[in-house]
CSV table of C-alpha atoms in Angstrom, one decimal:
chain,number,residue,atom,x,y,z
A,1,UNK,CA,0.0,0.0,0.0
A,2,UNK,CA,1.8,3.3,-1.0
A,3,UNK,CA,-1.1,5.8,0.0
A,4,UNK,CA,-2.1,6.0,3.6
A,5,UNK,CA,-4.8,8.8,3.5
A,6,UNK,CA,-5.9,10.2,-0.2
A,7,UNK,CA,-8.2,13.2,-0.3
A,8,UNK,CA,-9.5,13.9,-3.9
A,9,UNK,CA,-11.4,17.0,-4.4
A,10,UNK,CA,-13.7,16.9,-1.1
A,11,UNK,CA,-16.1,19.4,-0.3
A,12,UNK,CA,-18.4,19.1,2.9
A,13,UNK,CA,-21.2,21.1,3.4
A,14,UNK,CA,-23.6,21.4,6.4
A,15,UNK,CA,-26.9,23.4,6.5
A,16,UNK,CA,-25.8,24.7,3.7
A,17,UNK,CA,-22.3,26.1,4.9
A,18,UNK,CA,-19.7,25.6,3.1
A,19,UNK,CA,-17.0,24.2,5.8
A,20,UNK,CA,-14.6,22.8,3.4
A,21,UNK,CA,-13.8,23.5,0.1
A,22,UNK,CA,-11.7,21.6,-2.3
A,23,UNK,CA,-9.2,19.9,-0.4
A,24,UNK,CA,-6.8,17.1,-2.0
A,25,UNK,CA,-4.6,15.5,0.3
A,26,UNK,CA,-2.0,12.5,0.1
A,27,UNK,CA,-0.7,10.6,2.6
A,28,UNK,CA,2.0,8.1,1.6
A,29,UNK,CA,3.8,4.9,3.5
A,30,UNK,CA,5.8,6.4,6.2
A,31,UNK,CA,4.7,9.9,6.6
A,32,UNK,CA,3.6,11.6,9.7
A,33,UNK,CA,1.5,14.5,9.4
A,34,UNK,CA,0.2,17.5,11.3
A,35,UNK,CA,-3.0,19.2,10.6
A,36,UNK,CA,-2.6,23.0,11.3
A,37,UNK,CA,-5.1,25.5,11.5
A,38,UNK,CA,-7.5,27.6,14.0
A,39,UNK,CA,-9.9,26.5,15.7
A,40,UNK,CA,-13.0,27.0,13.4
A,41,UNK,CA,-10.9,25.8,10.5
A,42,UNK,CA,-12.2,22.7,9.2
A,43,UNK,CA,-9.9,20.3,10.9
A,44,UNK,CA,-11.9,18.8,12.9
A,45,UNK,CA,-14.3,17.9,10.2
A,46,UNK,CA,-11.6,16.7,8.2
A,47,UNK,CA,-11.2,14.1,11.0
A,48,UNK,CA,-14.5,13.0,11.1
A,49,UNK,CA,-14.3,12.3,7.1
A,50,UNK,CA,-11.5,10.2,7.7
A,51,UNK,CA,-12.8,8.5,10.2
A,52,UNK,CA,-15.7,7.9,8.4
A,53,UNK,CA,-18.1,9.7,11.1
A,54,UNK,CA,-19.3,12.0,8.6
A,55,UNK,CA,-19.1,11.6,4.0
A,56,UNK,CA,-18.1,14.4,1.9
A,57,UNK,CA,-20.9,16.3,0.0
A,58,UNK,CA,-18.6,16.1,-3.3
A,59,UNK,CA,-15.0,14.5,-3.5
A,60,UNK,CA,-13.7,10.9,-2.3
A,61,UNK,CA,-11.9,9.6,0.2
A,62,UNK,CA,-9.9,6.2,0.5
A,63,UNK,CA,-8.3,5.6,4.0
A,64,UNK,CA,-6.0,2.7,3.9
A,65,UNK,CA,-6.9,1.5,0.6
A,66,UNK,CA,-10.6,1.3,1.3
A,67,UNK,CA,-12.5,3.9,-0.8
A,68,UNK,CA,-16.0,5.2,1.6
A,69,UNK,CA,-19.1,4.0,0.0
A,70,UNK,CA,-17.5,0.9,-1.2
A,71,UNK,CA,-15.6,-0.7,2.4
A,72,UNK,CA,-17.1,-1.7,5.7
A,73,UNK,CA,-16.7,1.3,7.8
A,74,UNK,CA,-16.6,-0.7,11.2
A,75,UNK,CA,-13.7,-3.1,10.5
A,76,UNK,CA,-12.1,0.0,9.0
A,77,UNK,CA,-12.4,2.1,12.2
A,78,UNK,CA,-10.1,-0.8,14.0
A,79,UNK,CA,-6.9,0.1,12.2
A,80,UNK,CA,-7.4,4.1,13.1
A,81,UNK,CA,-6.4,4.7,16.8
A,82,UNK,CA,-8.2,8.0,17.6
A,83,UNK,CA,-6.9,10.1,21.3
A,84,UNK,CA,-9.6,13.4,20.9
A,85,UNK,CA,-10.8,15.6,24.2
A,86,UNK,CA,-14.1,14.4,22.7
A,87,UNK,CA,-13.6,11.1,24.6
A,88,UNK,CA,-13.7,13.2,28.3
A,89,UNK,CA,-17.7,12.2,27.5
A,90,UNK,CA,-16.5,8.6,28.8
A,91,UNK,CA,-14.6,9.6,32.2
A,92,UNK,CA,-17.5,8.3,34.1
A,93,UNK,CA,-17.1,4.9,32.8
A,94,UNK,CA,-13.3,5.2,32.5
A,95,UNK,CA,-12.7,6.9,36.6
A,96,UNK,CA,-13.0,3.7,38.8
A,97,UNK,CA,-11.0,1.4,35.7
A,98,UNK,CA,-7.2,1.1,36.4
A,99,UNK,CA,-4.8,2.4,33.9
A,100,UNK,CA,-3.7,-1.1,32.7
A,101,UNK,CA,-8.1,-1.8,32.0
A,102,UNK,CA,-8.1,1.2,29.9
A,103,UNK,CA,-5.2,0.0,27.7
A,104,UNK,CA,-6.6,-3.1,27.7
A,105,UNK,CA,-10.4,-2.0,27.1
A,106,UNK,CA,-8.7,-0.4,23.2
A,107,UNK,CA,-8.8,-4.5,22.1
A,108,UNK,CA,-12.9,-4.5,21.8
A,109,UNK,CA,-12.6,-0.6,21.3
A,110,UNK,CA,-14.7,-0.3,24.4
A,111,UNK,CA,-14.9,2.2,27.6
A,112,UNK,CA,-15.0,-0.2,30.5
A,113,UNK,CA,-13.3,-3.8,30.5
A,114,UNK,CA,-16.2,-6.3,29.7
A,115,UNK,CA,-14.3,-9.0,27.5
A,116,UNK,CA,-11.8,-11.9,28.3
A,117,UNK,CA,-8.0,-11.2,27.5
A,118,UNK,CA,-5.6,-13.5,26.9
A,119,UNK,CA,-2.2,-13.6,28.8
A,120,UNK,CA,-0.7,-12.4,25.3
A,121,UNK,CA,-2.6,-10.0,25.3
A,122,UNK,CA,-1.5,-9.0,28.7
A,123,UNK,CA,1.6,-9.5,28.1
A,124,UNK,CA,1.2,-6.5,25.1
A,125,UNK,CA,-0.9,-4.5,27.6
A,126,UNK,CA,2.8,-4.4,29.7
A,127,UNK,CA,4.8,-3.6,27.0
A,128,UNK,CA,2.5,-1.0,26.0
A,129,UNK,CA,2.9,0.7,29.5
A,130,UNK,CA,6.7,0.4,29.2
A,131,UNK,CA,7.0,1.8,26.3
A,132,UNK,CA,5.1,5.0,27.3
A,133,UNK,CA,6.8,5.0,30.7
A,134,UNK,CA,3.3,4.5,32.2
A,135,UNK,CA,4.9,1.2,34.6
A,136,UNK,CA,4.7,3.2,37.4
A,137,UNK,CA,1.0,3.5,37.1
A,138,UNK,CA,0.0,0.1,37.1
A,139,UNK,CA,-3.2,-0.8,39.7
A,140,UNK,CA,-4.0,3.3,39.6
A,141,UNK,CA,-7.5,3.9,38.7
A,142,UNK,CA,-7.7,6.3,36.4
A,143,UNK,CA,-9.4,9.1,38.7
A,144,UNK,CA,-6.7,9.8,40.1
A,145,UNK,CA,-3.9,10.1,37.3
A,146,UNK,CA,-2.8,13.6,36.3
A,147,UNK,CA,-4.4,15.2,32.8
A,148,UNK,CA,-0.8,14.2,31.2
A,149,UNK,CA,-0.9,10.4,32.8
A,150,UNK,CA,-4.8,10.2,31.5
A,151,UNK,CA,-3.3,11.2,27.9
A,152,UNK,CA,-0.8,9.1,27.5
A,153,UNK,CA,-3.2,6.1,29.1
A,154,UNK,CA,-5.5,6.7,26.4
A,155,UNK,CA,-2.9,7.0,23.8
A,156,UNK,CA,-2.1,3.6,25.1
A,157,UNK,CA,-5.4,2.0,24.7
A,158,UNK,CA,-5.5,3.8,21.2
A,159,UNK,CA,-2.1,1.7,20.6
A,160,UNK,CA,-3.4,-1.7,21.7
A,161,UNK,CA,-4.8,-3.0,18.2
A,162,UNK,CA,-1.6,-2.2,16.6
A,163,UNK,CA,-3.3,0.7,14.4
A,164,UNK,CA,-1.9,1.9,10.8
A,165,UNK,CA,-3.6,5.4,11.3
A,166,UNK,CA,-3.2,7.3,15.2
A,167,UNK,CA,-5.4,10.0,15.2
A,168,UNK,CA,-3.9,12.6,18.0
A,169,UNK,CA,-6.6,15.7,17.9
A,170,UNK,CA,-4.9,18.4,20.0
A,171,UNK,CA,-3.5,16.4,22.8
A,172,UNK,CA,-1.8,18.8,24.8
A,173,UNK,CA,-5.0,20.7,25.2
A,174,UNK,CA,-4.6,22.3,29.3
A,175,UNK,CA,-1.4,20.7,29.6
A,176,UNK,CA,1.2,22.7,31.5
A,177,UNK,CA,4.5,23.0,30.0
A,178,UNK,CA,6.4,20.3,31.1
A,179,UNK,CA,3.5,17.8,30.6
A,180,UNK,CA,2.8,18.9,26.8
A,181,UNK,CA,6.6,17.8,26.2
A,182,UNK,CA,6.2,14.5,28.1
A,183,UNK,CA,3.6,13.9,26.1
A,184,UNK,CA,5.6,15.3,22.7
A,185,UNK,CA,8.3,13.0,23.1
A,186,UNK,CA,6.3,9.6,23.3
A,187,UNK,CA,5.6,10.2,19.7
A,188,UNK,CA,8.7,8.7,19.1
A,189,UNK,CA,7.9,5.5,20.7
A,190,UNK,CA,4.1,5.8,18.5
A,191,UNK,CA,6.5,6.1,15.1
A,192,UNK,CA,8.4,3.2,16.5
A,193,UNK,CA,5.4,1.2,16.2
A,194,UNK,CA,4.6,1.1,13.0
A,195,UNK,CA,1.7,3.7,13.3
A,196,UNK,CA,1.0,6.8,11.0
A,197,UNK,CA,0.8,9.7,13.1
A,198,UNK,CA,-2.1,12.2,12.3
A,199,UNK,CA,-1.5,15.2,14.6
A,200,UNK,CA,-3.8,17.8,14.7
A,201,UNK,CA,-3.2,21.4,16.8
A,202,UNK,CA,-2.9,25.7,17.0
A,203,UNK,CA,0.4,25.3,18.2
A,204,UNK,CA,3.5,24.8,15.7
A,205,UNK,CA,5.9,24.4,18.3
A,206,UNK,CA,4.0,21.0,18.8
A,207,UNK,CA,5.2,19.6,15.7
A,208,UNK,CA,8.3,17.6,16.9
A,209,UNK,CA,10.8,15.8,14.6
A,210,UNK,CA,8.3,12.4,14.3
A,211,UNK,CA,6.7,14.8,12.0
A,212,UNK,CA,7.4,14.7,8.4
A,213,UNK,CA,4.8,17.2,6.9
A,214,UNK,CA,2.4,19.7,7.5
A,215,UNK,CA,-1.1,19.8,6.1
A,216,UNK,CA,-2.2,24.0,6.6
A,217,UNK,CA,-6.0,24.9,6.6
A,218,UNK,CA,-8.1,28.2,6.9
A,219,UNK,CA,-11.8,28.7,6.6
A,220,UNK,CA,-12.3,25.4,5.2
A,221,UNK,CA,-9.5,25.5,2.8
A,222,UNK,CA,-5.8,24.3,2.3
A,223,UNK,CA,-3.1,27.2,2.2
A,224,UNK,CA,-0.2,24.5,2.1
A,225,UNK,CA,1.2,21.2,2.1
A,226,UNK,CA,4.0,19.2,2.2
A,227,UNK,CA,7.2,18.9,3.9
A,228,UNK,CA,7.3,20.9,7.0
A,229,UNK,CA,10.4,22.5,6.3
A,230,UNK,CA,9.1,23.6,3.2
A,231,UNK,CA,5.8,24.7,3.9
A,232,UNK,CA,6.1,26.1,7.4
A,233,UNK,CA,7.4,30.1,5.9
A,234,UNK,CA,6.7,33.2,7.6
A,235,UNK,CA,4.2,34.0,4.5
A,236,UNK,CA,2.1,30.3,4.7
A,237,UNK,CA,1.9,30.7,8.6
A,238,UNK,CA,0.7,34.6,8.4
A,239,UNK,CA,-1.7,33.0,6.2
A,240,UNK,CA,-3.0,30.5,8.1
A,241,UNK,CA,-3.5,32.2,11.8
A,242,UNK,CA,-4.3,35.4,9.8
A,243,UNK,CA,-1.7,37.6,11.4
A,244,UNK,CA,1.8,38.7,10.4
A,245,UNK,CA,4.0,36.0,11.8
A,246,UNK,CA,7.4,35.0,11.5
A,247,UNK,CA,8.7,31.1,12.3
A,248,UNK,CA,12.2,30.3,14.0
A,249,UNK,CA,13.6,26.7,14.1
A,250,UNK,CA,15.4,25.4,17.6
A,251,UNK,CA,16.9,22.1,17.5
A,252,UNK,CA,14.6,20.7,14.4
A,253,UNK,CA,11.5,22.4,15.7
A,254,UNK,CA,9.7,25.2,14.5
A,255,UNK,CA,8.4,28.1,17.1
A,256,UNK,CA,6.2,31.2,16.7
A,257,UNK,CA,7.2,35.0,16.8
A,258,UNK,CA,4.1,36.9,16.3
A,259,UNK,CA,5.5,40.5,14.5
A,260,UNK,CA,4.8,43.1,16.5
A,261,UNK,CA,3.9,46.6,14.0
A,262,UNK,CA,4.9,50.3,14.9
A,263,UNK,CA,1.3,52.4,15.5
């Protein structure tokens, strides 16, 4: 399979807004992308296409080889891992669950532990926990973790079917400082794995070196794409959060000056 993700030509339209507008997009084997933009730009709709929550009103869209309208949606949905705030709606069922259950709930793609695992399975619930340096928290329920241990746990669970597509929609959302880069540097372990990282945020000093390229939405439609070294300019980026910005790169990572202009 050479083509991960493949947008061609998708509008999506709804009560008859126009929310996006023409967007082609191409993952290939081995990328990692971000999805950059404000909030109110489309990207969260853009998730739900691929994800196959919602269809585009003109355009297709073929996610892992499956073209929508011609694959079963359901088995699909098993090889995308998806970590959104969206999922907070579940912290009820998820509070009195230790962190090893919620890892181990991503198997049946469930919010509470109802199903038999075996001791393999277990066994890749551990080694899950290891490799996000979540050991510690073993026998914890998961009321009691902090907002960055609750991320990572559900990054985790996202992790336990072995997905080709991990979804992260602005996962250091109310993390302090140190926790966001905590959480930053486990995408290295996620690339390790095998999966394609989607990343999806406001902030470019987000995108670490896991990421290969940036995808760049306003209003709905895309001001660039491609490499992020390429794409990420002063002009693009001005573009995009519609102010006059400037970009500075520290140690392979770009970071924000916002120009400040003379009255």
């Amino acid at each position: 399979m050479t083509h991960i993700v493949t947008c061609r030509n998708v509008t999506f339209k709804r009560d008859g807004q126009q929310v996006l507008n023409d967007i082609n997009w191409t993952i290939n084997q081995g990328e990692h992308w971000c999805i950059l933009g404000l909030n109110g730009s489309g990207k969260t709709t853009l998730l739900n296409l691929i994800n196959g929550y919602a269809f585009p009103t003109t355009g297709t869209i073929s996610v892992l080889g499956n073209e929508f309208g011609k694959t079963n949606l359901p088995n699909l949905r098993k090889r995308i891992g998806y970590v959104s705030s969206s999922l907070d709606r579940f912290l009820h069922i998820m509070q009195n669950e230790t962190a090893e259950e919620i890892v181990a709930s991503g198997k049946y793609a469930s919010f509470g532990l109802y199903e038999h695992l075996s001791d393999q399975e277990w066994l890749r619930v551990n080694d899950i926990l290891e490799a996000l340096r979540l050991q510690h928290l073993k026998g914890k329920s998961f009321s009691v973790l902090s907002q960055g241990e609750k991320r990572r746990v559900l990054i985790g669970r996202a992790l336990m079917n072995n997905p080709d597509i991990l979804i992260l929609d602005e996962p250091c959302t109310g993390l302090d400082v140190l926790t966001r880069e905590e959480l930053i540097n486990v995408m290295n372990e996620i690339s390790a794995r095998g999966s394609h990282i989607i990343y999806v945020t406001h902030h470019i000093e987000e995108i670490s070196d896991v990421i290969t390229n940036v995808l760049m939405v306003r209003d709905g439609e895309v001001i660039g794409s491609g490499r992020k070294d390429e794409v990420l300019t002063n002009e693009s980026l001005s573009a995009t959060f519609k102010l006059p910005v400037s970009v500075r790169w520290l140690h392979g990572r770009p970071w924000l000056n916002i120009s400040i202009q003379a009255n």
